[in-house]
Amino acid sequence: MSDTRSPQVLPTRKPTQHLERFSEADVPTARGTLRTIVFRDKRNGREHVALVVGEVKGMEGVPVRIHSECLTSEVFGSLKCDCRQQLDRALDFITQGGLGVVLYLRQEGRGIGLGNKIKAYALQAKGLDTYEANRQLGFADDLRSYDIAAEMLRSLDVRSVDLITNNPLKIAGMVEEGVPVRRRIPSRTEHNPHNVDYLRTKRERTGHLIELFAEDDDTEAQAG
């Protein structure tokens, strides 16, 4: 079920030009063929990836997931977050629907990097929540930026997006970068004993639109 409410779209920033479209190929996967486009950031050499299904050029309302790298979950199978589930479900959504884009951004640990992310995990084991741990290490709650995502979408000539997200900051980031967000598509995942407090903290501290339990659906229905 999609959230049809959408923010007013008023481009407020000059489009960035930090990327070069470096390489492109069709990659066969278990879900089908994904057009894989690598963008290279000219400032630091960092590579970001667009996984594209269908013809998105000039299209409105393209389903888009902006996904930040999470090595611990996606490769090692960590249960401390739901990143791998969100990535898998977004890929399922666009391949089953025959249209969409997953933007895979190299922004590990909300932008603090892998080493600092593991330091934050050690602090969390001592009782700090995810935001408190980042702050103790000297970082803001979230260092990610979405100008790169906006530039990738402009390169793909996507005119407006249906954003697959629970994070209102991503919606605001796209709007701020001048990318029209037509609606939000919830990214629903299952929690486990290792990540339920993390997910609850994201919901309570930064307004993530996360439904953890059956009563969350009931509350939303009553509010609507």
XYZ file of N, CA and C in Angstrom:
672
model
N 0.847 -1.190 0.000
C 0.000 0.000 0.000
C 0.876 1.231 0.000
N 0.608 2.209 -0.850
C 1.449 3.370 -0.996
C 0.845 4.563 -0.287
N 1.731 5.429 0.184
C 1.320 6.678 0.793
C 1.223 7.709 -0.314
N 0.014 8.202 -0.596
C -0.192 9.093 -1.726
C 0.099 10.546 -1.392
N 0.361 10.835 -0.105
C 0.699 12.197 0.253
C 2.100 12.523 -0.252
N 2.280 13.708 -0.819
C 3.588 14.077 -1.334
C 3.884 15.521 -0.982
N 5.159 15.845 -0.764
C 5.512 17.212 -0.419
C 5.443 18.126 -1.622
N 5.298 19.414 -1.362
C 5.362 20.380 -2.440
C 6.777 20.394 -2.985
N 6.907 20.425 -4.299
C 8.216 20.330 -4.919
C 8.628 21.693 -5.438
N 9.612 22.284 -4.803
C 10.138 23.569 -5.227
C 11.658 23.461 -5.292
N 12.235 23.293 -6.486
C 13.693 23.188 -6.582
C 14.367 24.393 -5.932
N 15.321 24.119 -5.030
C 15.948 25.203 -4.292
C 17.460 25.241 -4.459
N 18.029 24.227 -5.081
C 19.477 24.202 -5.209
C 19.885 24.118 -6.676
N 21.027 24.714 -6.966
C 21.588 24.581 -8.304
C 22.053 23.147 -8.493
N 21.700 22.510 -9.610
C 22.104 21.111 -9.811
C 23.617 20.934 -9.726
N 24.029 19.870 -9.044
C 25.459 19.581 -8.921
C 25.962 18.895 -10.186
N 27.271 18.974 -10.382
C 27.915 18.322 -11.523
C 29.208 17.669 -11.056
N 29.048 16.746 -10.114
C 30.206 16.095 -9.519
C 30.492 14.724 -10.130
N 29.583 14.203 -10.934
C 29.690 12.826 -11.393
C 30.057 12.712 -12.853
N 30.745 11.624 -13.171
C 30.886 11.207 -14.564
C 30.256 9.831 -14.700
N 29.575 9.631 -15.802
C 28.966 8.328 -16.074
C 30.070 7.437 -16.609
N 30.593 6.553 -15.758
C 31.869 5.896 -16.017
C 31.746 4.612 -16.834
N 30.763 3.780 -16.502
C 30.626 2.504 -17.214
C 29.198 1.995 -17.116
N 28.842 1.075 -18.010
C 27.461 0.587 -18.061
C 27.422 -0.784 -18.736
N 26.621 -1.684 -18.179
C 26.444 -3.005 -18.784
C 25.186 -3.643 -18.215
N 24.624 -4.599 -18.955
C 23.530 -5.415 -18.446
C 24.113 -6.555 -17.626
N 23.595 -6.733 -16.413
C 24.105 -7.769 -15.513
C 22.975 -8.753 -15.208
N 23.130 -10.025 -15.583
C 22.101 -11.018 -15.243
C 22.149 -11.343 -13.760
N 20.983 -11.367 -13.118
C 20.902 -11.694 -11.697
C 19.783 -12.703 -11.478
N 19.661 -13.175 -10.247
C 18.595 -14.121 -9.913
C 17.226 -13.502 -10.124
N 17.141 -12.177 -10.090
C 15.866 -11.485 -10.284
C 15.612 -11.110 -11.739
N 16.600 -11.287 -12.567
C 16.502 -10.845 -13.958
C 17.663 -9.925 -14.282
N 17.633 -9.367 -15.465
C 18.724 -8.510 -15.918
C 18.567 -7.099 -15.356
N 19.655 -6.590 -14.790
C 19.680 -5.234 -14.260
C 20.660 -4.405 -15.092
N 20.181 -3.308 -15.650
C 21.093 -2.380 -16.313
C 21.887 -1.686 -15.217
N 23.190 -1.882 -15.222
C 24.052 -1.438 -14.138
C 24.938 -0.308 -14.631
N 24.753 0.869 -14.041
C 25.470 2.066 -14.460
C 26.300 2.563 -13.292
N 27.600 2.682 -13.507
C 28.511 3.152 -12.470
C 28.819 4.624 -12.714
N 28.588 5.420 -11.674
C 28.919 6.839 -11.693
C 30.130 7.054 -10.794
N 31.072 7.839 -11.251
C 32.272 8.124 -10.455
C 32.255 9.581 -10.020
N 32.465 9.797 -8.713
C 32.533 11.141 -8.158
C 33.901 11.738 -8.491
N 33.901 12.819 -9.248
C 35.152 13.430 -9.695
C 35.941 14.059 -8.556
N 35.306 14.281 -7.415
C 35.996 14.893 -6.284
C 36.851 13.904 -5.511
N 36.388 12.645 -5.413
C 37.098 11.699 -4.546
C 37.259 10.305 -5.148
N 36.781 10.107 -6.375
C 36.910 8.806 -7.027
C 35.934 7.758 -6.549
N 35.069 8.098 -5.616
C 34.105 7.131 -5.084
C 33.089 6.764 -6.157
N 32.749 5.489 -6.219
C 31.833 5.002 -7.258
C 30.472 4.658 -6.662
N 29.424 5.130 -7.326
C 28.044 4.857 -6.940
C 27.364 4.152 -8.107
N 26.329 3.385 -7.816
C 25.740 2.512 -8.820
C 24.242 2.759 -8.955
N 23.782 2.803 -10.196
C 22.343 2.812 -10.485
C 21.973 1.465 -11.084
N 21.033 0.778 -10.464
C 20.495 -0.482 -10.979
C 19.126 -0.161 -11.567
N 19.003 -0.353 -12.874
C 17.835 0.142 -13.600
C 17.078 -1.012 -14.229
N 15.750 -0.972 -14.076
C 14.863 -1.932 -14.724
C 13.874 -1.150 -15.588
N 13.752 -1.547 -16.834
C 12.801 -0.893 -17.725
C 13.341 0.413 -18.286
N 12.511 1.080 -19.071
C 12.891 2.337 -19.703
C 12.419 3.494 -18.837
N 13.350 4.160 -18.169
C 13.000 5.219 -17.223
C 13.221 6.615 -17.800
N 13.847 6.711 -18.942
C 14.168 8.013 -19.535
C 12.896 8.802 -19.812
N 12.830 10.006 -19.257
C 11.695 10.891 -19.484
C 10.426 10.491 -18.753
N 10.522 9.526 -17.819
C 9.332 8.995 -17.168
C 9.015 9.741 -15.873
N 7.722 9.801 -15.572
C 7.225 10.341 -14.305
C 6.889 9.183 -13.356
N 7.013 9.453 -12.058
C 6.601 8.465 -11.060
C 7.379 7.169 -11.119
N 8.677 7.251 -11.363
C 9.510 6.046 -11.411
C 9.784 5.564 -9.982
N 9.498 4.295 -9.665
C 9.852 3.786 -8.340
C 11.368 3.841 -8.140
N 11.801 4.496 -7.074
C 13.231 4.684 -6.815
C 13.526 4.395 -5.354
N 14.557 3.609 -5.130
C 15.096 3.386 -3.799
C 16.488 4.014 -3.743
N 16.717 4.928 -2.806
C 18.042 5.479 -2.551
C 18.606 4.698 -1.380
N 19.613 3.890 -1.658
C 20.087 2.931 -0.653
C 21.561 3.170 -0.369
N 21.886 3.350 0.903
C 23.279 3.543 1.306
C 23.918 2.204 1.659
N 25.140 2.050 1.215
C 25.901 0.819 1.412
C 25.890 0.373 2.874
N 25.718 -0.932 3.080
C 25.796 -1.503 4.430
C 26.485 -2.862 4.318
N 27.805 -2.847 4.325
C 28.593 -4.072 4.161
C 28.249 -5.095 5.231
N 28.090 -4.657 6.467
C 27.876 -5.599 7.563
C 26.592 -6.405 7.373
N 25.548 -5.765 6.892
C 24.275 -6.451 6.695
C 24.222 -7.179 5.361
N 24.584 -6.486 4.290
C 24.373 -7.009 2.936
C 25.344 -8.121 2.573
N 26.552 -8.088 3.143
C 27.561 -9.103 2.827
C 27.744 -10.094 3.978
N 27.868 -9.565 5.198
C 28.161 -10.431 6.335
C 26.909 -10.974 7.019
N 25.738 -10.435 6.680
C 24.498 -10.939 7.257
C 24.202 -10.461 8.656
N 24.731 -9.303 9.052
C 24.462 -8.766 10.381
C 22.963 -8.581 10.591
N 22.525 -8.861 11.809
C 21.120 -8.702 12.183
C 20.867 -7.409 12.953
N 21.871 -6.521 13.022
C 21.739 -5.304 13.805
C 20.938 -4.217 13.098
N 20.618 -4.407 11.825
C 19.810 -3.434 11.084
C 18.954 -4.200 10.071
N 18.180 -3.467 9.284
C 17.331 -4.111 8.277
C 17.736 -3.708 6.860
N 18.995 -3.290 6.692
C 19.438 -2.752 5.396
C 19.348 -3.775 4.266
N 19.784 -4.993 4.542
C 19.742 -6.005 3.480
C 18.298 -6.299 3.075
N 17.408 -6.369 4.053
C 15.996 -6.595 3.723
C 15.442 -5.464 2.865
N 15.796 -4.234 3.211
C 15.294 -3.100 2.443
C 15.816 -3.132 1.012
N 17.090 -3.463 0.846
C 17.663 -3.564 -0.492
C 16.985 -4.681 -1.282
N 16.842 -5.850 -0.664
C 16.216 -6.984 -1.343
C 14.783 -6.657 -1.768
N 14.028 -6.030 -0.879
C 12.632 -5.741 -1.200
C 12.506 -4.679 -2.274
N 13.419 -3.726 -2.278
C 13.393 -2.724 -3.340
C 13.708 -3.354 -4.695
N 14.689 -4.247 -4.721
C 15.016 -4.937 -5.971
C 13.868 -5.827 -6.412
N 13.229 -6.502 -5.458
C 12.046 -7.299 -5.798
C 10.956 -6.411 -6.398
N 10.737 -5.261 -5.789
C 9.663 -4.357 -6.222
C 9.878 -3.899 -7.660
N 11.085 -3.456 -7.988
C 11.292 -2.915 -9.339
C 11.365 -4.020 -10.393
N 11.904 -5.191 -10.020
C 11.976 -6.258 -11.022
C 10.612 -6.882 -11.259
N 9.831 -7.047 -10.211
C 8.490 -7.612 -10.383
C 7.567 -6.641 -11.109
N 7.772 -5.341 -10.890
C 6.954 -4.338 -11.557
C 7.445 -3.973 -12.941
N 8.681 -4.380 -13.258
C 9.222 -4.117 -14.588
C 9.701 -2.699 -14.808
N 9.808 -1.912 -13.726
C 10.240 -0.520 -13.874
C 10.765 -0.001 -12.540
N 11.895 0.671 -12.585
C 12.383 1.309 -11.371
C 13.896 1.400 -11.331
N 14.373 2.074 -10.286
C 15.800 2.312 -10.114
C 16.159 2.133 -8.643
N 17.240 1.418 -8.393
C 17.859 1.401 -7.073
C 19.191 2.127 -7.199
N 19.344 3.201 -6.449
C 20.602 3.932 -6.397
C 21.381 3.436 -5.192
N 22.541 2.853 -5.450
C 23.367 2.287 -4.375
C 24.515 3.249 -4.115
N 24.443 3.946 -2.980
C 25.405 4.986 -2.651
C 26.427 4.469 -1.646
N 27.682 4.836 -1.865
C 28.762 4.356 -1.000
C 28.877 5.262 0.217
N 27.916 5.128 1.117
C 27.838 5.964 2.312
C 27.658 5.089 3.541
N 28.627 4.224 3.781
C 28.549 3.257 4.886
C 28.345 3.964 6.224
N 27.479 3.381 7.052
C 27.304 3.865 8.411
C 26.775 5.282 8.503
N 25.789 5.614 7.676
C 25.262 6.976 7.589
C 26.360 7.989 7.318
N 27.356 7.549 6.564
C 28.399 8.458 6.120
C 29.655 8.482 6.966
N 29.738 7.653 8.026
C 30.919 7.712 8.902
C 31.977 6.688 8.517
N 31.658 5.751 7.627
C 32.626 4.755 7.203
C 32.558 3.475 8.022
N 33.137 2.420 7.467
C 33.023 1.101 8.089
C 33.732 1.025 9.434
N 34.964 1.525 9.517
C 35.712 1.433 10.769
C 35.003 2.130 11.911
N 34.513 3.342 11.656
C 33.791 4.068 12.703
C 32.443 3.429 13.009
N 31.849 2.786 12.028
C 30.597 2.085 12.274
C 30.805 0.954 13.285
N 31.906 0.213 13.146
C 32.196 -0.870 14.082
C 32.531 -0.310 15.464
N 33.209 0.856 15.501
C 33.424 1.517 16.791
C 32.083 1.863 17.444
N 31.143 2.346 16.629
C 29.817 2.690 17.151
C 29.103 1.445 17.663
N 29.272 0.317 16.975
C 28.670 -0.934 17.449
C 29.211 -1.289 18.844
N 30.507 -1.093 19.052
C 31.100 -1.412 20.352
C 30.498 -0.531 21.448
N 30.254 0.728 21.123
C 29.622 1.629 22.089
C 28.176 1.239 22.346
N 27.491 0.778 21.298
C 26.112 0.333 21.477
C 26.052 -0.885 22.400
N 27.072 -1.731 22.339
C 27.115 -2.903 23.218
C 27.244 -2.500 24.686
N 27.680 -1.263 24.920
C 27.799 -0.747 26.289
C 26.553 0.010 26.725
N 25.541 0.053 25.857
C 24.279 0.644 26.267
C 23.858 1.900 25.533
N 24.716 2.456 24.665
C 24.334 3.644 23.923
C 23.447 3.250 22.750
N 22.553 4.158 22.334
C 21.801 3.878 21.120
C 22.621 4.335 19.914
N 22.104 4.092 18.724
C 22.876 4.345 17.511
C 23.276 5.807 17.358
N 22.406 6.721 17.755
C 22.708 8.143 17.627
C 23.681 8.605 18.707
N 23.499 8.111 19.935
C 24.409 8.463 21.021
C 25.827 7.978 20.718
N 25.930 6.788 20.129
C 27.246 6.245 19.792
C 27.937 7.118 18.746
N 27.202 7.513 17.728
C 27.791 8.378 16.700
C 28.262 9.703 17.291
N 27.457 10.269 18.175
C 27.824 11.550 18.779
C 29.061 11.419 19.662
N 29.172 10.314 20.389
C 30.353 10.124 21.233
C 31.614 10.023 20.383
N 31.476 9.534 19.151
C 32.619 9.456 18.240
C 32.873 10.780 17.522
N 32.006 11.769 17.779
C 32.215 13.084 17.182
C 31.479 13.322 15.889
N 30.489 12.483 15.591
C 29.748 12.610 14.344
C 28.317 13.070 14.607
N 27.750 13.723 13.603
C 26.336 14.070 13.651
C 25.501 12.806 13.483
N 24.194 12.937 13.717
C 23.308 11.771 13.613
C 23.351 11.137 12.233
N 23.475 11.955 11.190
C 23.426 11.435 9.820
C 24.238 12.357 8.927
N 25.335 11.846 8.376
C 26.212 12.645 7.521
C 25.944 12.434 6.040
N 24.938 11.662 5.701
C 24.672 11.388 4.297
C 24.112 12.623 3.591
N 24.398 12.711 2.299
C 23.815 13.762 1.478
C 23.224 13.107 0.235
N 22.296 13.818 -0.383
C 21.567 13.211 -1.495
C 21.712 13.989 -2.794
N 22.705 14.905 -2.839
C 22.966 15.599 -4.092
C 23.442 14.622 -5.160
N 24.214 13.609 -4.739
C 24.692 12.607 -5.692
C 23.520 11.816 -6.272
N 22.579 11.426 -5.411
C 21.404 10.692 -5.886
C 20.617 11.530 -6.888
N 20.446 12.804 -6.581
C 19.713 13.688 -7.488
C 20.427 13.803 -8.827
N 21.744 13.915 -8.793
C 22.500 14.027 -10.039
C 22.399 12.740 -10.861
N 22.403 11.599 -10.195
C 22.244 10.329 -10.901
C 20.881 10.266 -11.587
N 19.847 10.695 -10.891
C 18.505 10.667 -11.468
C 18.388 11.621 -12.655
N 19.037 12.776 -12.557
C 19.017 13.702 -13.695
C 19.744 13.102 -14.888
N 20.847 12.400 -14.631
C 21.571 11.752 -15.724
C 20.713 10.690 -16.409
N 19.883 10.001 -15.612
C 18.979 8.986 -16.155
C 17.737 9.612 -16.785
N 17.571 10.927 -16.644
C 16.415 11.675 -17.142
C 15.110 11.183 -16.531
N 15.165 10.865 -15.228
C 13.952 10.543 -14.472
C 13.300 11.858 -14.074
N 12.038 12.047 -14.456
C 11.375 13.340 -14.256
C 10.770 13.488 -12.859
N 10.235 12.409 -12.292
C 9.729 12.429 -10.923
C 9.776 11.010 -10.385
N 9.739 10.891 -9.042
C 9.952 9.584 -8.431
C 8.829 9.230 -7.473
N 8.596 7.922 -7.340
C 7.838 7.344 -6.238
C 8.894 6.734 -5.321
N 9.187 7.397 -4.211
C 10.349 7.058 -3.410
C 10.049 5.910 -2.444
N 10.844 4.843 -2.546
C 10.708 3.678 -1.678
C 11.526 3.947 -0.422
N 10.870 4.359 0.649
C 11.615 4.766 1.835
C 10.720 4.843 3.056
N 11.360 4.766 4.230
C 10.707 5.082 5.499
C 11.251 6.378 6.084
N 12.222 6.969 5.398
C 12.995 8.074 5.954
C 12.526 9.416 5.399
N 11.886 10.246 6.219
C 11.428 11.542 5.726
C 12.560 12.449 5.283
N 13.796 12.226 5.799
C 14.924 13.039 5.377
C 15.285 12.797 3.920
N 15.041 11.591 3.427
C 15.296 11.320 2.008
C 14.298 12.061 1.129
N 13.056 12.089 1.571
C 12.048 12.842 0.814
C 12.436 14.316 0.781
N 12.788 14.850 1.943
C 13.192 16.256 2.011
C 14.450 16.508 1.188
N 15.384 15.559 1.219
C 16.617 15.711 0.451
C 16.371 15.766 -1.030
N 15.476 14.940 -1.521
C 15.147 14.966 -2.942
C 14.460 16.275 -3.327
N 13.515 16.702 -2.504
C 12.813 17.953 -2.775
C 13.797 19.120 -2.791
N 14.705 19.125 -1.816
C 15.687 20.198 -1.719
C 16.602 20.228 -2.934
N 16.872 19.051 -3.496
C 17.735 18.966 -4.674
C 16.965 19.124 -5.977
N 15.665 19.392 -5.888
C 14.892 19.670 -7.089
C 14.353 18.454 -7.811
N 14.302 17.306 -7.124
C 13.736 16.096 -7.727
C 12.301 15.941 -7.231
N 11.304 16.007 -8.101
C 9.913 15.869 -7.660
C 9.630 14.481 -7.080
N 9.078 14.465 -5.867
C 8.667 13.221 -5.218
C 7.152 13.142 -5.302
N 6.662 12.231 -6.125
C 5.222 12.138 -6.354
C 4.495 11.486 -5.188
N 5.123 10.457 -4.601
C 4.523 9.768 -3.459
C 5.595 8.937 -2.767
N 5.263 8.440 -1.588
C 6.145 7.540 -0.845
C 5.611 6.124 -0.909
N 6.505 5.175 -1.171
C 6.182 3.752 -1.093
C 6.870 3.211 0.159
N 6.117 2.746 1.167
C 6.743 2.255 2.406
C 7.695 1.091 2.134
N 8.776 1.060 2.893
C 9.739 -0.037 2.813
C 9.580 -0.888 4.064
N 8.735 -1.895 3.981
C 8.404 -2.699 5.160
C 9.334 -3.902 5.270
N 9.895 -4.088 6.458
C 10.769 -5.230 6.721
C 10.378 -5.852 8.055
N 10.941 -7.021 8.326
C 10.676 -7.705 9.596
C 11.776 -7.378 10.591
N 11.388 -7.166 11.840
C 12.383 -6.903 12.869
C 12.802 -8.208 13.529
N 13.894 -8.135 14.298
C 14.370 -9.285 15.054
C 14.880 -8.786 16.405
N 15.193 -9.670 17.347
C 15.616 -9.213 18.676
C 16.866 -8.337 18.670
N 17.684 -8.444 17.614
C 18.932 -7.679 17.559
C 18.743 -6.270 17.010
N 17.670 -6.029 16.251
C 17.525 -4.708 15.643
C 16.265 -3.958 16.061
N 15.417 -4.564 16.875
C 14.148 -3.920 17.192
C 14.352 -2.606 17.946
N 15.332 -2.554 18.861
C 15.592 -1.301 19.569
C 16.158 -0.242 18.629
N 16.997 -0.670 17.696
C 17.563 0.242 16.684
C 16.452 0.844 15.830
N 15.531 0.005 15.385
C 14.436 0.493 14.548
C 13.505 1.409 15.348
N 13.239 1.027 16.592
C 12.390 1.862 17.437
C 13.042 3.230 17.678
N 14.354 3.223 17.888
C 15.075 4.483 18.089
C 14.993 5.367 16.856
N 15.161 4.795 15.671
C 15.047 5.592 14.447
C 13.656 6.204 14.318
N 12.646 5.441 14.691
C 11.279 5.938 14.597
C 11.029 7.067 15.583
N 11.524 6.888 16.813
C 11.218 7.855 17.868
C 12.121 9.076 17.825
N 13.377 8.902 17.397
C 14.326 10.017 17.452
C 14.362 10.835 16.171
N 14.166 10.198 15.019
C 14.297 10.934 13.753
C 13.080 10.778 12.848
N 11.985 10.277 13.401
C 10.734 10.297 12.661
C 10.627 9.318 11.517
N 11.448 8.268 11.510
C 11.314 7.256 10.463
C 9.912 6.640 10.523
N 9.351 6.412 9.352
C 7.977 5.920 9.252
C 7.990 4.400 9.245
N 8.362 3.843 10.399
C 8.561 2.408 10.536
C 7.409 1.805 11.321
N 6.822 0.736 10.773
C 5.772 -0.005 11.470
C 6.390 -1.285 12.007
N 6.486 -1.387 13.321
C 7.160 -2.529 13.930
C 6.217 -3.661 14.289
N 5.015 -3.297 14.731
C 4.113 -4.311 15.250
C 2.734 -4.129 14.632
N 1.863 -5.106 14.834
C 0.518 -5.051 14.256
C -0.233 -3.814 14.713
N -0.010 -3.409 15.967
C -0.741 -2.240 16.471
C -0.338 -0.964 15.754
N 0.846 -0.936 15.129
C 1.241 0.231 14.359
C 0.315 0.424 13.176
N -0.048 -0.660 12.520
C -0.991 -0.586 11.407
C -2.340 -0.085 11.888
N -2.784 -0.593 13.077
C -4.085 -0.160 13.624
C -4.073 1.331 13.927
N -2.972 1.804 14.514
C -2.866 3.230 14.858
C -2.894 4.080 13.603
N -2.180 3.643 12.569
C -2.160 4.406 11.322
C -3.542 4.465 10.701
N -4.240 3.340 10.749
C -5.592 3.306 10.169
C -6.527 4.247 10.910
N -6.420 4.284 12.254
C -7.267 5.166 13.031
C -6.937 6.628 12.752
N -5.633 6.927 12.584
C -5.216 8.301 12.332
C -5.662 8.754 10.956
N -5.698 7.828 10.002
C -6.086 8.172 8.632
C -7.572 8.346 8.502
